[in-house]
Amino acid sequence: MPARLEGDAIVPVLDRIAESVTLPFECVVVVDDPEDPTIQVVAKKTDGDQRFRVVINEAVAGPAGAIKLGIARSSAPVLVVTMADGSDDPRAIDDLVRLVERGVVIAAASRYMAGGQQVGAPFLKSALSRLAGLSLWFFARVGTHDATNSFKAYDRGFLERVGIESDCGFEMGLELVAKARRFSLRVAEIPTIWLERSFGDSGFRLWKWIPKYLRWYFVAFTRSRTDPRSD
């Protein structure tokens, strides 16, 4: 869970995770700054609850670096990326994890399939995301209507085999879907209702990250004869 200056706003997010997730879990909150007030808030809120902890990203700052560090510092065979701003519905986590346990390498929470919804997002951001997701579903057959959503569960073995190249924003979710499709690995999805954050400022940098998204968008249309499992 990448977090940046969430402070007290992260408390209801942690509460919903604790209430909603029935499977055994560890929640790794990753911040970039050792002075981030989120650290003390999480420590106070989860005192004695070993399922929650904070780690500080001292390498490459930003969402991609935070997510990669969270993956490295966790030990579970299935990894779920979710946001600290409350936009994701943690009630989906159990179902996402079970899909991966059944054999897919990525289980995506989809805003754009039947039963899914996106509420409150800026028009341009929403339109571009929907266009990318639906075009990849219909034309690249990536296995999800919502390849750009970060809220996904991953098989750890898959991540270790294909690696993560993203180093800036949230394009990692699209990168991994593109790699799964490139190597003909299974991706599945469930519907989710995504809510634009109602507090604080979004860390999403649309124009800065578009070139990185485009790279992986086009990779999703390619195929490889090399099986990453043989590496």
mmCIF file of C-alpha atoms in Angstrom:
data_model
loop_
_atom_site.group_PDB
_atom_site.id
_atom_site.type_symbol
_atom_site.label_atom_id
_atom_site.label_comp_id
_atom_site.label_asym_id
_atom_site.label_seq_id
_atom_site.Cartn_x
_atom_site.Cartn_y
_atom_site.Cartn_z
ATOM 1 C CA MET A 1 0.000 0.000 0.000
ATOM 2 C CA PRO A 2 1.850 3.150 -1.158
ATOM 3 C CA ALA A 3 1.023 6.158 1.018
ATOM 4 C CA ARG A 4 2.073 9.793 0.915
ATOM 5 C CA LEU A 5 1.096 12.313 3.591
ATOM 6 C CA GLU A 6 -2.169 10.512 4.315
ATOM 7 C CA GLY A 7 -1.955 11.144 8.058
ATOM 8 C CA ASP A 8 -5.212 10.484 9.931
ATOM 9 C CA ALA A 9 -7.032 9.906 6.644
ATOM 10 C CA ILE A 10 -5.521 6.430 6.447
ATOM 11 C CA VAL A 11 -7.283 5.271 9.624
ATOM 12 C CA PRO A 12 -10.676 4.414 8.057
ATOM 13 C CA VAL A 13 -8.856 2.659 5.213
ATOM 14 C CA LEU A 14 -7.031 0.401 7.668
ATOM 15 C CA ASP A 15 -10.268 -0.170 9.581
ATOM 16 C CA ARG A 16 -12.049 -1.321 6.438
ATOM 17 C CA ILE A 17 -9.224 -3.707 5.575
ATOM 18 C CA ALA A 18 -9.263 -5.211 9.068
ATOM 19 C CA GLU A 19 -13.052 -5.610 8.916
ATOM 20 C CA SER A 20 -13.304 -6.886 5.341
ATOM 21 C CA VAL A 21 -10.403 -9.276 4.807
ATOM 22 C CA THR A 22 -11.073 -12.700 6.310
ATOM 23 C CA LEU A 23 -7.983 -14.458 4.959
ATOM 24 C CA PRO A 24 -4.693 -14.246 6.891
ATOM 25 C CA PHE A 25 -2.837 -11.154 5.680
ATOM 26 C CA GLU A 26 -0.042 -8.676 6.252
ATOM 27 C CA CYS A 27 -0.557 -5.049 5.229
ATOM 28 C CA VAL A 28 2.663 -3.231 4.349
ATOM 29 C CA VAL A 29 2.216 0.550 4.180
ATOM 30 C CA VAL A 30 5.095 2.179 2.286
ATOM 31 C CA VAL A 31 6.052 5.855 2.612
ATOM 32 C CA ASP A 32 8.881 7.772 0.941
ATOM 33 C CA ASP A 33 9.695 10.206 3.747
ATOM 34 C CA PRO A 34 10.743 9.242 7.299
ATOM 35 C CA GLU A 35 8.979 12.432 8.453
ATOM 36 C CA ASP A 36 5.659 11.453 6.864
ATOM 37 C CA PRO A 37 2.949 11.768 9.578
ATOM 38 C CA THR A 38 1.365 8.586 8.242
ATOM 39 C CA ILE A 39 4.062 6.582 10.052
ATOM 40 C CA GLN A 40 2.979 7.635 13.523
ATOM 41 C CA VAL A 41 -0.713 7.388 12.691
ATOM 42 C CA VAL A 42 -0.359 3.786 11.513
ATOM 43 C CA ALA A 43 1.839 2.857 14.473
ATOM 44 C CA LYS A 44 -0.664 4.286 16.954
ATOM 45 C CA LYS A 45 -3.703 2.853 15.211
ATOM 46 C CA THR A 46 -2.335 -0.672 14.823
ATOM 47 C CA ASP A 47 -0.338 -0.935 18.053
ATOM 48 C CA GLY A 48 -0.120 -4.625 18.859
ATOM 49 C CA ASP A 49 -1.696 -5.731 15.563
ATOM 50 C CA GLN A 50 1.110 -7.559 13.782
ATOM 51 C CA ARG A 51 -0.831 -7.584 10.506
ATOM 52 C CA PHE A 52 -0.014 -3.919 9.856
ATOM 53 C CA ARG A 53 3.383 -2.255 9.539
ATOM 54 C CA VAL A 54 5.098 0.677 7.851
ATOM 55 C CA VAL A 55 8.304 0.599 5.832
ATOM 56 C CA ILE A 56 10.209 3.592 4.482
ATOM 57 C CA ASN A 57 11.220 3.666 0.837
ATOM 58 C CA GLU A 58 14.739 5.067 0.793
ATOM 59 C CA ALA A 59 15.435 4.134 -2.823
ATOM 60 C CA VAL A 60 13.490 5.526 -5.793
ATOM 61 C CA ALA A 61 10.684 7.771 -4.534
ATOM 62 C CA GLY A 62 7.233 7.501 -6.045
ATOM 63 C CA PRO A 63 4.433 4.953 -6.350
ATOM 64 C CA ALA A 64 6.383 2.389 -8.395
ATOM 65 C CA GLY A 65 9.297 2.334 -5.975
ATOM 66 C CA ALA A 66 6.940 2.115 -3.012
ATOM 67 C CA ILE A 67 5.000 -0.796 -4.485
ATOM 68 C CA LYS A 68 8.161 -2.698 -5.388
ATOM 69 C CA LEU A 69 9.531 -2.233 -1.872
ATOM 70 C CA GLY A 70 6.241 -3.417 -0.374
ATOM 71 C CA ILE A 71 6.437 -6.554 -2.496
ATOM 72 C CA ALA A 72 10.040 -7.161 -1.447
ATOM 73 C CA ARG A 73 9.278 -6.680 2.250
ATOM 74 C CA SER A 74 6.251 -8.988 2.264
ATOM 75 C CA SER A 75 6.274 -12.775 2.413
ATOM 76 C CA ALA A 76 2.864 -13.915 1.162
ATOM 77 C CA PRO A 77 2.596 -16.020 -2.022
ATOM 78 C CA VAL A 78 -0.210 -13.746 -3.263
ATOM 79 C CA LEU A 79 0.274 -9.968 -3.294
ATOM 80 C CA VAL A 80 -2.459 -7.338 -3.496
ATOM 81 C CA VAL A 81 -1.731 -3.743 -4.471
ATOM 82 C CA THR A 82 -4.276 -1.300 -3.070
ATOM 83 C CA MET A 83 -4.316 2.422 -2.421
ATOM 84 C CA ALA A 84 -4.156 4.269 0.906
ATOM 85 C CA ASP A 85 -6.699 6.902 -0.154
ATOM 86 C CA GLY A 86 -9.830 4.774 0.247
ATOM 87 C CA SER A 87 -10.625 4.559 -3.469
ATOM 88 C CA ASP A 88 -10.480 0.748 -3.508
ATOM 89 C CA ASP A 89 -13.070 -1.544 -1.906
ATOM 90 C CA PRO A 90 -11.221 -3.964 0.411
ATOM 91 C CA ARG A 91 -14.181 -6.351 0.366
ATOM 92 C CA ALA A 92 -12.826 -7.502 -3.012
ATOM 93 C CA ILE A 93 -9.468 -8.597 -1.605
ATOM 94 C CA ASP A 94 -10.530 -12.088 -0.503
ATOM 95 C CA ASP A 95 -12.015 -12.861 -3.919
ATOM 96 C CA LEU A 96 -8.967 -11.493 -5.748
ATOM 97 C CA VAL A 97 -6.629 -13.642 -3.670
ATOM 98 C CA ARG A 98 -8.734 -16.759 -4.188
ATOM 99 C CA LEU A 99 -8.647 -16.266 -7.954
ATOM 100 C CA VAL A 100 -4.854 -16.257 -7.876
ATOM 101 C CA GLU A 101 -4.851 -19.301 -5.618
ATOM 102 C CA ARG A 102 -6.978 -21.049 -8.253
ATOM 103 C CA GLY A 103 -4.294 -20.521 -10.879
ATOM 104 C CA VAL A 104 -4.388 -17.114 -12.567
ATOM 105 C CA VAL A 105 -1.264 -14.961 -12.360
ATOM 106 C CA ILE A 106 -3.233 -11.694 -12.064
ATOM 107 C CA ALA A 107 -6.688 -11.063 -10.630
ATOM 108 C CA ALA A 108 -7.910 -7.563 -11.463
ATOM 109 C CA ALA A 109 -10.582 -5.475 -9.784
ATOM 110 C CA SER A 110 -12.443 -4.037 -12.775
ATOM 111 C CA ARG A 111 -14.366 -0.775 -12.924
ATOM 112 C CA TYR A 112 -15.416 -1.284 -16.526
ATOM 113 C CA MET A 113 -16.919 -4.780 -16.601
ATOM 114 C CA ALA A 114 -20.574 -5.509 -15.828
ATOM 115 C CA GLY A 115 -21.218 -4.705 -12.170
ATOM 116 C CA GLY A 116 -18.246 -2.362 -11.878
ATOM 117 C CA GLN A 117 -18.342 1.404 -11.539
ATOM 118 C CA GLN A 118 -16.081 4.443 -11.315
ATOM 119 C CA VAL A 119 -17.439 7.286 -9.202
ATOM 120 C CA GLY A 120 -16.132 10.844 -9.110
ATOM 121 C CA ALA A 121 -13.031 10.608 -11.298
ATOM 122 C CA PRO A 122 -12.048 13.633 -13.435
ATOM 123 C CA PHE A 123 -13.518 13.295 -16.928
ATOM 124 C CA LEU A 124 -10.270 13.126 -18.918
ATOM 125 C CA LYS A 125 -8.590 10.692 -16.548
ATOM 126 C CA SER A 126 -11.674 8.475 -16.568
ATOM 127 C CA ALA A 127 -12.140 8.619 -20.342
ATOM 128 C CA LEU A 128 -8.528 7.714 -21.125
ATOM 129 C CA SER A 129 -8.520 4.895 -18.600
ATOM 130 C CA ARG A 130 -11.782 3.467 -19.933
ATOM 131 C CA LEU A 131 -10.600 3.751 -23.540
ATOM 132 C CA ALA A 132 -7.354 1.950 -22.745
ATOM 133 C CA GLY A 133 -9.067 -0.735 -20.715
ATOM 134 C CA LEU A 134 -11.819 -1.562 -23.176
ATOM 135 C CA SER A 135 -9.584 -1.452 -26.251
ATOM 136 C CA LEU A 136 -7.132 -3.841 -24.595
ATOM 137 C CA TRP A 137 -10.008 -6.134 -23.622
ATOM 138 C CA PHE A 138 -11.509 -6.293 -27.096
ATOM 139 C CA PHE A 139 -8.431 -6.109 -29.319
ATOM 140 C CA ALA A 140 -5.496 -7.424 -27.260
ATOM 141 C CA ARG A 141 -7.595 -9.908 -25.258
ATOM 142 C CA VAL A 142 -5.733 -9.225 -22.035
ATOM 143 C CA GLY A 143 -8.284 -10.907 -19.772
ATOM 144 C CA THR A 144 -9.560 -7.792 -18.008
ATOM 145 C CA HIS A 145 -11.638 -4.753 -18.958
ATOM 146 C CA ASP A 146 -9.524 -2.584 -16.645
ATOM 147 C CA ALA A 147 -5.823 -3.157 -17.237
ATOM 148 C CA THR A 148 -4.849 0.267 -15.870
ATOM 149 C CA ASN A 149 -6.402 -0.106 -12.417
ATOM 150 C CA SER A 150 -3.720 -0.643 -9.772
ATOM 151 C CA PHE A 151 -6.054 -2.683 -7.551
ATOM 152 C CA LYS A 152 -4.939 -6.202 -8.447
ATOM 153 C CA ALA A 153 -3.710 -9.433 -6.890
ATOM 154 C CA TYR A 154 -0.555 -11.089 -8.220
ATOM 155 C CA ASP A 155 1.083 -14.466 -7.970
ATOM 156 C CA ARG A 156 4.515 -13.899 -6.438
ATOM 157 C CA GLY A 157 6.125 -16.486 -8.684
ATOM 158 C CA PHE A 158 4.840 -14.623 -11.735
ATOM 159 C CA LEU A 159 6.343 -11.353 -10.502
ATOM 160 C CA GLU A 160 9.679 -13.036 -9.870
ATOM 161 C CA ARG A 161 9.714 -14.559 -13.349
ATOM 162 C CA VAL A 162 8.772 -11.506 -15.412
ATOM 163 C CA GLY A 163 10.235 -8.755 -13.206
ATOM 164 C CA ILE A 164 8.948 -5.202 -12.765
ATOM 165 C CA GLU A 165 10.453 -2.467 -14.925
ATOM 166 C CA SER A 166 8.187 0.452 -13.962
ATOM 167 C CA ASP A 167 10.078 3.096 -12.015
ATOM 168 C CA CYS A 168 7.778 6.092 -11.799
ATOM 169 C CA GLY A 169 4.022 5.927 -11.390
ATOM 170 C CA PHE A 170 1.159 3.465 -11.328
ATOM 171 C CA GLU A 171 1.843 2.099 -14.814
ATOM 172 C CA MET A 172 3.059 -1.082 -13.131
ATOM 173 C CA GLY A 173 -0.451 -2.540 -13.202
ATOM 174 C CA LEU A 174 -0.601 -2.181 -16.979
ATOM 175 C CA GLU A 175 2.968 -3.456 -17.374
ATOM 176 C CA LEU A 176 2.186 -6.709 -15.601
ATOM 177 C CA VAL A 177 -1.059 -7.296 -17.508
ATOM 178 C CA ALA A 178 0.849 -6.692 -20.757
ATOM 179 C CA LYS A 179 3.530 -9.186 -19.732
ATOM 180 C CA ALA A 180 0.963 -11.794 -18.730
ATOM 181 C CA ARG A 181 -0.704 -11.475 -22.126
ATOM 182 C CA ARG A 182 2.626 -11.465 -23.948
ATOM 183 C CA PHE A 183 3.497 -14.818 -22.379
ATOM 184 C CA SER A 184 -0.059 -16.211 -22.676
ATOM 185 C CA LEU A 185 -0.560 -16.442 -18.906
ATOM 186 C CA ARG A 186 -4.005 -16.321 -17.335
ATOM 187 C CA VAL A 187 -5.629 -13.108 -16.103
ATOM 188 C CA ALA A 188 -9.095 -12.894 -14.523
ATOM 189 C CA GLU A 189 -11.252 -10.108 -13.088
ATOM 190 C CA ILE A 190 -14.093 -9.295 -10.730
ATOM 191 C CA PRO A 191 -16.210 -6.109 -10.684
ATOM 192 C CA THR A 192 -15.422 -3.323 -8.252
ATOM 193 C CA ILE A 193 -16.794 0.115 -7.397
ATOM 194 C CA TRP A 194 -13.974 2.669 -7.339
ATOM 195 C CA LEU A 195 -14.447 6.007 -5.565
ATOM 196 C CA GLU A 196 -12.367 9.114 -6.226
ATOM 197 C CA ARG A 197 -10.703 10.171 -2.990
ATOM 198 C CA SER A 198 -12.806 12.580 -0.948
ATOM 199 C CA PHE A 199 -9.890 14.052 1.028
ATOM 200 C CA GLY A 200 -6.384 15.279 0.249
ATOM 201 C CA ASP A 201 -4.746 15.558 -3.156
ATOM 202 C CA SER A 202 -4.420 12.758 -5.664
ATOM 203 C CA GLY A 203 -0.869 11.608 -6.408
ATOM 204 C CA PHE A 204 -1.798 10.686 -9.967
ATOM 205 C CA ARG A 205 0.246 12.639 -12.555
ATOM 206 C CA LEU A 206 -1.639 12.122 -15.819
ATOM 207 C CA TRP A 207 0.527 13.965 -18.342
ATOM 208 C CA LYS A 208 3.820 12.897 -16.777
ATOM 209 C CA TRP A 209 2.925 9.209 -16.821
ATOM 210 C CA ILE A 210 1.072 8.889 -20.152
ATOM 211 C CA PRO A 211 4.245 8.000 -22.152
ATOM 212 C CA LYS A 212 4.984 5.182 -19.726
ATOM 213 C CA TYR A 213 1.438 3.871 -20.003
ATOM 214 C CA LEU A 214 1.643 3.986 -23.802
ATOM 215 C CA ARG A 215 4.766 1.837 -23.813
ATOM 216 C CA TRP A 216 3.015 -0.997 -22.000
ATOM 217 C CA TYR A 217 -0.233 -0.475 -23.882
ATOM 218 C CA PHE A 218 1.511 -1.430 -27.113
ATOM 219 C CA VAL A 219 3.461 -4.279 -25.492
ATOM 220 C CA ALA A 220 0.094 -5.865 -24.668
ATOM 221 C CA PHE A 221 -0.467 -6.436 -28.393
ATOM 222 C CA THR A 222 2.766 -8.418 -28.781
ATOM 223 C CA ARG A 223 3.448 -12.095 -28.146
ATOM 224 C CA SER A 224 6.546 -14.018 -27.113
ATOM 225 C CA ARG A 225 7.453 -17.619 -27.853
ATOM 226 C CA THR A 226 9.683 -17.683 -24.786
ATOM 227 C CA ASP A 227 8.057 -18.995 -21.620
ATOM 228 C CA PRO A 228 9.248 -16.926 -18.616
ATOM 229 C CA ARG A 229 8.806 -20.021 -16.460
ATOM 230 C CA SER A 230 11.773 -21.591 -18.213
ATOM 231 C CA ASP A 231 14.166 -18.800 -17.201
#
